[in-house]
Short mmCIF file of C-alpha atoms in Angstrom, two decimals:
data_model
loop_
_atom_site.label_atom_id
_atom_site.label_comp_id
_atom_site.label_asym_id
_atom_site.label_seq_id
_atom_site.Cartn_x
_atom_site.Cartn_y
_atom_site.Cartn_z
CA UNK I 4 -26.11 -15.58 -12.12
CA UNK I 5 -23.13 -13.82 -13.59
CA UNK I 6 -23.40 -10.03 -13.40
CA UNK I 7 -21.73 -7.71 -15.87
CA UNK I 8 -18.46 -6.38 -14.55
CA UNK I 9 -17.79 -2.67 -14.06
CA UNK I 10 -15.19 -0.57 -12.18
CA UNK I 11 -15.64 -1.30 -8.47
CA UNK I 12 -15.32 0.94 -5.42
CA UNK I 13 -15.17 -0.30 -1.85
CA UNK I 14 -15.98 0.92 1.64
CA UNK I 15 -12.77 2.16 3.30
CA UNK I 16 -11.75 0.09 6.32
CA UNK I 17 -10.58 2.65 8.89
CA UNK I 18 -8.02 1.80 11.56
CA UNK I 19 -7.21 3.68 14.74
CA UNK I 20 -3.49 3.80 15.47
CA UNK I 21 -1.56 5.32 18.37
CA UNK I 22 0.35 7.40 15.78
CA UNK I 23 -2.68 8.38 13.65
CA UNK I 24 -4.38 11.73 13.15
CA UNK I 25 -7.15 13.42 11.14
CA UNK I 26 -5.57 14.04 7.73
CA UNK I 27 -7.33 11.08 6.13
CA UNK I 28 -10.47 13.21 6.46
CA UNK I 29 -9.08 16.69 5.84
CA UNK I 30 -6.86 15.71 2.91
CA UNK I 31 -8.37 12.52 1.47
CA UNK I 32 -12.08 12.86 2.35
CA UNK I 33 -12.30 9.65 4.39
CA UNK I 34 -15.28 9.36 6.79
CA UNK I 35 -13.20 9.11 9.96
CA UNK I 36 -14.69 9.76 13.39
CA UNK I 37 -11.53 9.40 15.48
CA UNK I 38 -8.68 11.83 16.00
CA UNK I 39 -6.18 8.96 15.88
CA UNK I 40 -7.12 7.33 12.57
CA UNK I 41 -3.90 6.05 11.07
CA UNK I 42 -4.98 3.87 8.15
CA UNK I 43 -7.65 3.57 5.49
CA UNK I 44 -7.56 0.12 3.91
CA UNK I 45 -8.84 0.77 0.41
CA UNK I 46 -8.77 -2.71 -1.05
CA UNK I 47 -8.23 -5.78 1.11
CA UNK I 48 -8.93 -9.49 1.42
CA UNK I 49 -7.03 -9.85 4.72
CA UNK I 50 -9.10 -12.11 6.98
CA UNK I 51 -11.36 -9.97 9.16
CA UNK I 52 -10.81 -6.93 6.93
CA UNK I 53 -12.42 -7.82 3.60
CA UNK I 54 -13.48 -4.97 1.31
CA UNK I 55 -17.19 -4.52 0.49
CA UNK I 56 -18.45 -3.03 -2.78
CA UNK I 57 -20.28 0.31 -2.42
CA UNK I 58 -21.32 1.04 -6.02
CA UNK I 59 -23.57 -0.49 -8.68
CA UNK I 60 -25.36 -3.83 -8.92
CA UNK I 61 -22.71 -5.63 -6.88
CA UNK I 62 -23.08 -3.28 -3.90
CA UNK I 63 -22.86 -5.19 -0.61
CA UNK I 64 -20.82 -8.06 -2.03
CA UNK I 65 -17.33 -8.69 -0.73
CA UNK I 66 -14.24 -8.83 -2.90
CA UNK I 67 -13.71 -12.41 -1.73
CA UNK I 68 -17.19 -13.38 -2.97
CA UNK I 69 -16.62 -11.79 -6.37
CA UNK I 70 -13.27 -13.50 -6.86
CA UNK I 71 -14.72 -16.84 -5.77
CA UNK I 72 -17.54 -16.55 -8.31
CA UNK I 73 -15.58 -15.03 -11.20
CA UNK I 74 -11.82 -15.43 -10.65
CA UNK I 75 -10.66 -15.00 -14.25
CA UNK I 76 -13.00 -12.08 -14.86
CA UNK I 77 -11.98 -10.18 -11.72
CA UNK I 78 -8.32 -11.13 -11.21
CA UNK I 79 -7.29 -11.90 -14.77
CA UNK I 80 -6.09 -15.14 -16.33
CA UNK I 81 -2.42 -14.66 -15.46
CA UNK I 82 -3.10 -13.56 -11.87
CA UNK I 83 -5.53 -16.46 -11.28
CA UNK I 84 -3.02 -18.94 -12.65
CA UNK I 85 -0.33 -17.60 -10.33
CA UNK I 86 -2.25 -16.90 -7.12
CA UNK I 87 -5.46 -18.92 -7.40
CA UNK I 88 -8.39 -17.12 -5.78
CA UNK I 89 -6.16 -15.06 -3.49
CA UNK I 90 -6.16 -11.32 -4.13
CA UNK I 91 -2.40 -10.71 -4.01
CA UNK I 92 -2.25 -7.01 -3.08
CA UNK I 93 -3.36 -4.70 -0.29
CA UNK I 94 -3.94 -0.96 -0.84
CA UNK I 95 -3.89 1.65 1.94
CA UNK I 96 -3.59 5.30 2.81
CA UNK I 97 -1.68 6.14 6.01
CA UNK I 98 -1.61 9.31 8.11
CA UNK I 99 1.37 9.57 10.45
CA UNK I 100 0.70 12.28 13.04
CA UNK I 101 3.59 10.76 14.98
CA UNK I 102 6.45 8.49 13.92
CA UNK I 103 5.44 4.90 13.26
CA UNK I 104 7.35 2.18 15.06
CA UNK I 105 10.62 1.00 13.56
CA UNK I 106 9.73 -2.30 11.93
CA UNK I 107 10.56 -4.90 9.31
CA UNK I 108 8.59 -7.35 7.17
CA UNK I 109 9.56 -10.98 6.43
CA UNK I 110 10.10 -12.38 2.94
CA UNK I 111 7.82 -14.94 1.30
CA UNK I 112 9.78 -17.93 2.62
CA UNK I 113 9.80 -16.83 6.27
CA UNK I 114 6.20 -15.59 6.14
CA UNK I 115 5.02 -18.90 4.68
CA UNK I 116 6.92 -20.99 7.23
CA UNK I 117 5.90 -18.93 10.26
CA UNK I 118 2.50 -17.45 9.40
CA UNK I 119 1.23 -19.24 6.26
CA UNK I 120 1.20 -15.80 4.65
CA UNK I 121 2.72 -13.86 1.80
CA UNK I 122 5.75 -11.76 2.62
CA UNK I 123 5.37 -7.99 2.54
CA UNK I 124 7.18 -6.13 -0.21
CA UNK I 125 5.69 -2.63 -0.35
CA UNK I 126 6.00 0.88 -1.74
CA UNK I 127 5.02 4.33 -0.49
CA UNK I 128 3.90 7.25 -2.60
CA UNK I 129 4.02 10.43 -0.47
CA UNK I 130 0.78 12.35 -1.04
CA UNK I 131 1.40 15.09 1.56
CA UNK I 132 4.40 16.07 3.67
CA UNK I 133 4.86 18.63 6.42
CA UNK I 134 8.05 20.69 6.42
CA UNK I 135 11.06 18.58 7.45
CA UNK I 136 9.08 15.32 7.43
CA UNK I 137 11.30 12.28 7.00
CA UNK I 138 11.30 8.52 6.84
CA UNK I 139 13.66 5.88 8.18
CA UNK I 140 14.79 3.34 5.57
CA UNK I 141 17.54 0.81 6.12
CA UNK I 142 20.98 1.30 7.62
CA UNK I 143 23.30 4.26 7.03
CA UNK I 144 26.11 1.79 6.29
CA UNK I 145 26.33 -1.98 6.03
CA UNK I 146 25.73 -3.36 9.51
CA UNK I 147 25.47 -6.72 11.24
CA UNK I 148 23.22 -8.59 13.62
CA UNK I 149 25.66 -7.89 16.46
CA UNK I 150 25.87 -4.13 15.83
CA UNK I 151 22.11 -3.92 15.41
CA UNK I 152 21.45 -5.68 18.74
CA UNK I 153 24.00 -3.52 20.54
CA UNK I 154 22.22 -0.34 19.43
CA UNK I 155 18.75 -1.79 19.93
CA UNK I 156 19.53 -2.75 23.51
CA UNK I 157 21.20 0.59 24.13
CA UNK I 158 18.16 2.48 22.73
CA UNK I 159 20.39 4.07 20.08
CA UNK I 160 19.06 2.15 17.08
CA UNK I 161 18.01 5.34 15.28
CA UNK I 162 21.63 6.49 15.18
CA UNK I 163 22.65 3.75 12.71
CA UNK I 164 19.54 3.95 10.52
CA UNK I 165 19.21 6.05 7.36
CA UNK I 166 17.05 9.15 7.74
CA UNK I 167 15.67 10.63 4.49
CA UNK I 168 13.67 13.83 4.06
CA UNK I 169 10.44 13.26 2.16
CA UNK I 170 8.16 15.53 0.14
CA UNK I 171 4.94 15.07 -1.82
CA UNK I 172 5.51 12.94 -4.90
CA UNK I 173 8.45 11.01 -3.45
CA UNK I 174 8.37 7.22 -3.85
CA UNK I 175 10.10 4.65 -1.66
CA UNK I 176 10.24 0.97 -2.56
CA UNK I 177 10.80 -1.35 0.39
CA UNK I 178 11.84 -4.89 -0.30
CA UNK I 179 11.31 -7.39 2.51
CA UNK I 180 13.97 -7.15 5.17
CA UNK I 181 14.31 -3.36 4.98
CA UNK I 182 14.11 -1.77 8.43
CA UNK I 183 11.81 1.25 8.14
CA UNK I 184 9.45 3.75 9.73
CA UNK I 185 7.17 6.41 8.27
CA UNK I 186 7.95 9.69 10.01
CA UNK I 187 5.58 12.20 11.57
CA UNK I 188 3.86 14.63 9.21
CA UNK I 189 3.44 12.31 6.22
CA UNK I 190 0.41 10.97 4.38
CA UNK I 191 1.27 8.10 2.05
CA UNK I 192 -0.42 5.74 -0.37
CA UNK I 193 0.86 2.23 0.33
CA UNK I 194 0.81 -0.66 -2.12
CA UNK I 195 1.93 -4.02 -0.77
CA UNK I 196 1.59 -7.75 -0.95
CA UNK I 197 -1.47 -9.09 0.84
CA UNK I 198 0.01 -9.52 4.29
CA UNK I 199 -0.48 -8.04 7.73
CA UNK I 200 2.78 -9.46 9.12
CA UNK I 201 4.92 -6.81 10.77
CA UNK I 202 7.83 -7.30 13.18
CA UNK I 203 8.06 -4.27 15.46
CA UNK I 204 11.64 -3.54 16.55
CA UNK I 205 11.39 -0.32 18.54
CA UNK I 206 8.45 1.93 19.40
CA UNK I 207 10.22 4.91 21.00
CA UNK I 208 9.03 3.62 24.42
CA UNK I 209 5.52 4.95 23.75
CA UNK I 210 2.54 4.05 25.88
CA UNK I 211 -1.10 3.92 24.81
CA UNK I 212 -4.06 5.54 26.58
CA UNK I 213 -4.09 2.67 29.09
CA UNK I 214 -0.38 3.11 29.85
CA UNK I 215 0.71 -0.01 27.96
CA UNK I 216 3.62 -0.33 25.58
CA UNK I 217 3.09 -2.17 22.29
CA UNK I 218 4.48 -5.66 21.72
CA UNK I 219 7.92 -5.93 20.13
CA UNK I 220 9.08 -8.82 17.95
CA UNK I 221 12.85 -8.63 18.40
CA UNK I 222 13.59 -12.37 18.14
CA UNK I 223 11.38 -12.96 15.10
CA UNK I 224 12.98 -10.02 13.32
CA UNK I 225 16.60 -11.15 13.61
CA UNK I 226 16.50 -13.50 10.63
CA UNK I 227 14.18 -11.22 8.64
CA UNK I 228 16.40 -8.11 8.56
CA UNK I 229 18.64 -7.10 5.67
CA UNK I 230 21.63 -5.61 7.51
CA UNK I 231 23.11 -4.02 4.36
CA UNK I 232 22.64 -0.45 3.20
CA UNK I 233 19.83 -0.22 0.59
CA UNK I 234 18.68 2.33 -1.95
CA UNK I 235 14.92 2.69 -1.63
CA UNK I 236 13.99 5.98 -3.31
CA UNK I 237 12.65 5.71 -6.87
CA UNK I 238 12.91 8.35 -9.57
CA UNK I 239 10.29 8.44 -12.34
CA UNK I 240 9.12 10.46 -15.32
CA UNK I 241 6.02 12.68 -15.18
CA UNK I 242 5.06 12.85 -18.85
CA UNK I 243 1.42 13.93 -19.23
CA UNK I 244 -1.23 11.40 -20.30
CA UNK I 245 1.31 8.60 -20.07
CA UNK I 246 1.71 5.61 -17.76
CA UNK I 247 5.14 6.52 -16.34
CA UNK I 248 6.71 3.50 -14.64
CA UNK I 249 7.48 4.10 -10.96
CA UNK I 250 8.00 0.57 -9.58
CA UNK I 251 8.17 -2.67 -11.56
CA UNK I 252 8.78 -5.69 -9.34
CA UNK I 253 7.67 -9.34 -9.30
CA UNK I 254 4.72 -8.49 -7.04
CA UNK I 255 3.25 -5.40 -8.72
CA UNK I 256 3.83 -2.67 -11.27
CA UNK I 257 2.94 0.92 -10.35
CA UNK I 258 2.73 3.73 -12.89
CA UNK I 259 2.16 7.45 -12.38
CA UNK I 260 -0.29 9.12 -14.77
CA UNK I 261 -0.48 12.95 -14.87
CA UNK I 262 -3.88 13.03 -16.59
CA UNK I 263 -4.57 16.30 -18.43
CA UNK I 264 -7.51 15.33 -20.63
CA UNK I 265 -8.27 11.91 -22.09
CA UNK I 266 -6.34 8.64 -22.19
CA UNK I 267 -7.54 5.47 -23.90
CA UNK I 268 -6.53 2.32 -22.03
CA UNK I 269 -6.26 -1.12 -23.60
CA UNK I 270 -5.65 -4.24 -21.49
CA UNK I 271 -5.03 -7.93 -22.23
CA UNK I 272 -7.36 -9.49 -19.65
CA UNK I 273 -4.41 -11.05 -17.83
CA UNK I 274 -4.58 -8.78 -14.77
CA UNK I 275 -6.88 -6.47 -12.84
CA UNK I 276 -5.95 -2.78 -12.66
CA UNK I 277 -6.31 -0.45 -9.66
CA UNK I 278 -6.36 3.34 -9.83
CA UNK I 279 -5.67 5.57 -6.82
CA UNK I 280 -6.52 9.25 -7.27
CA UNK I 281 -3.74 11.28 -5.62
CA UNK I 282 -4.84 14.74 -6.80
CA UNK I 283 -7.71 16.23 -8.82
CA UNK I 284 -10.57 14.20 -10.27
CA UNK I 285 -11.26 11.98 -13.26
CA UNK I 286 -13.83 9.70 -14.86
CA UNK I 287 -13.73 6.16 -16.18
CA UNK I 288 -15.84 5.62 -19.27
CA UNK I 289 -16.59 2.09 -20.43
CA UNK I 290 -19.36 0.66 -22.63
CA UNK I 291 -22.05 3.06 -21.38
CA UNK I 292 -20.59 3.18 -17.85
CA UNK I 293 -19.31 6.53 -16.56
CA UNK I 294 -18.20 7.19 -13.00
CA UNK I 295 -16.35 10.11 -11.42
CA UNK I 296 -13.52 9.77 -8.88
CA UNK I 297 -11.94 12.38 -6.62
CA UNK I 298 -8.78 12.74 -4.58
CA UNK I 299 -8.51 9.84 -2.15
CA UNK I 300 -10.66 7.43 -4.17
CA UNK I 301 -9.51 3.96 -5.16
CA UNK I 302 -11.14 1.92 -7.94
CA UNK I 303 -10.65 -1.67 -9.10
CA UNK I 304 -11.10 -2.29 -12.82
CA UNK I 305 -11.79 -6.03 -13.28
CA UNK I 306 -9.53 -7.82 -15.75
CA UNK I 307 -12.32 -8.60 -18.21
CA UNK I 308 -12.78 -4.87 -18.90
CA UNK I 309 -10.02 -4.55 -21.46
CA UNK I 310 -10.80 -1.18 -23.07
CA UNK I 311 -11.83 2.03 -21.30
CA UNK I 312 -11.12 5.75 -21.15
CA UNK I 313 -9.68 7.92 -18.37
CA UNK I 314 -10.88 11.51 -18.66
CA UNK I 315 -10.13 14.51 -16.42
CA UNK I 316 -7.38 16.42 -14.67
CA UNK I 317 -5.73 14.32 -12.01
CA UNK I 318 -2.60 12.65 -10.67
CA UNK I 319 -3.26 8.93 -10.65
CA UNK I 320 -1.42 5.79 -9.56
CA UNK I 321 -2.06 2.82 -11.86
CA UNK I 322 -1.30 -0.60 -10.36
CA UNK I 323 -1.42 -4.09 -11.86
CA UNK I 324 0.54 -7.36 -11.90
CA UNK I 325 2.89 -7.88 -14.85
#
């Protein structure tokens, strides 16, 4: 039996990481129980980590089940036509108590050939930053495979990589092939293609609680890396009650909405929409439905809901597929 669609919330999938901390609880209200929680997967259909609905009549159902039963209604006609019943994006919050490993993600072609997966184009929206926090993104100058290997083997890789200070509100867009690492002291919202394929290049020679180092993927990464200097930081407008474009790429569009009262939203039914509440709180009102959301919440508005209202005082990320 088909159930009436409504904005959906999901149980966060919490991940311990060697570099994680406790800010996902203190800043974003996530129910963590570990002092090294690095990630909260907000919306996922990655095998083994599928999101489960926590609100309304569909509570307990997985996102995979809902898409299988009602692909056009959940995904949207255009998204279903392009991706079939695959949910094409993965949404996360990350807390970096320590530097993440230096890593790179393969493009669609390599990921398909090697892992039968999407590639991993992604973006970061910095939600909180300690003083002097920074990220590593790409090379300082155009490089080469030979120069990269020389510095990697000499444990001086960081010296040829670009180091950028980051503050709350900064956005970085990382196309596949960009060598990168989130630095210590940052909490970020991450929007990416549905993929868990990461090639780890260097992990600062860290050891886990059992004294083991983490696996590196040096050989796999060689053909995945873009050795040229890249510009990753995105500038955007912050006009109130407006969907200000932050990133518009073939895989997703992300807007920033500084909500100050009420915004009426009208959609075509071609794509789902996801809202991530970065600051403050807001409500979605739709055909008798009203639900409140607070900082750290993520909500999926199915594609068939094509007219609704956002009401409140909040900073919101709005994500869909163009």
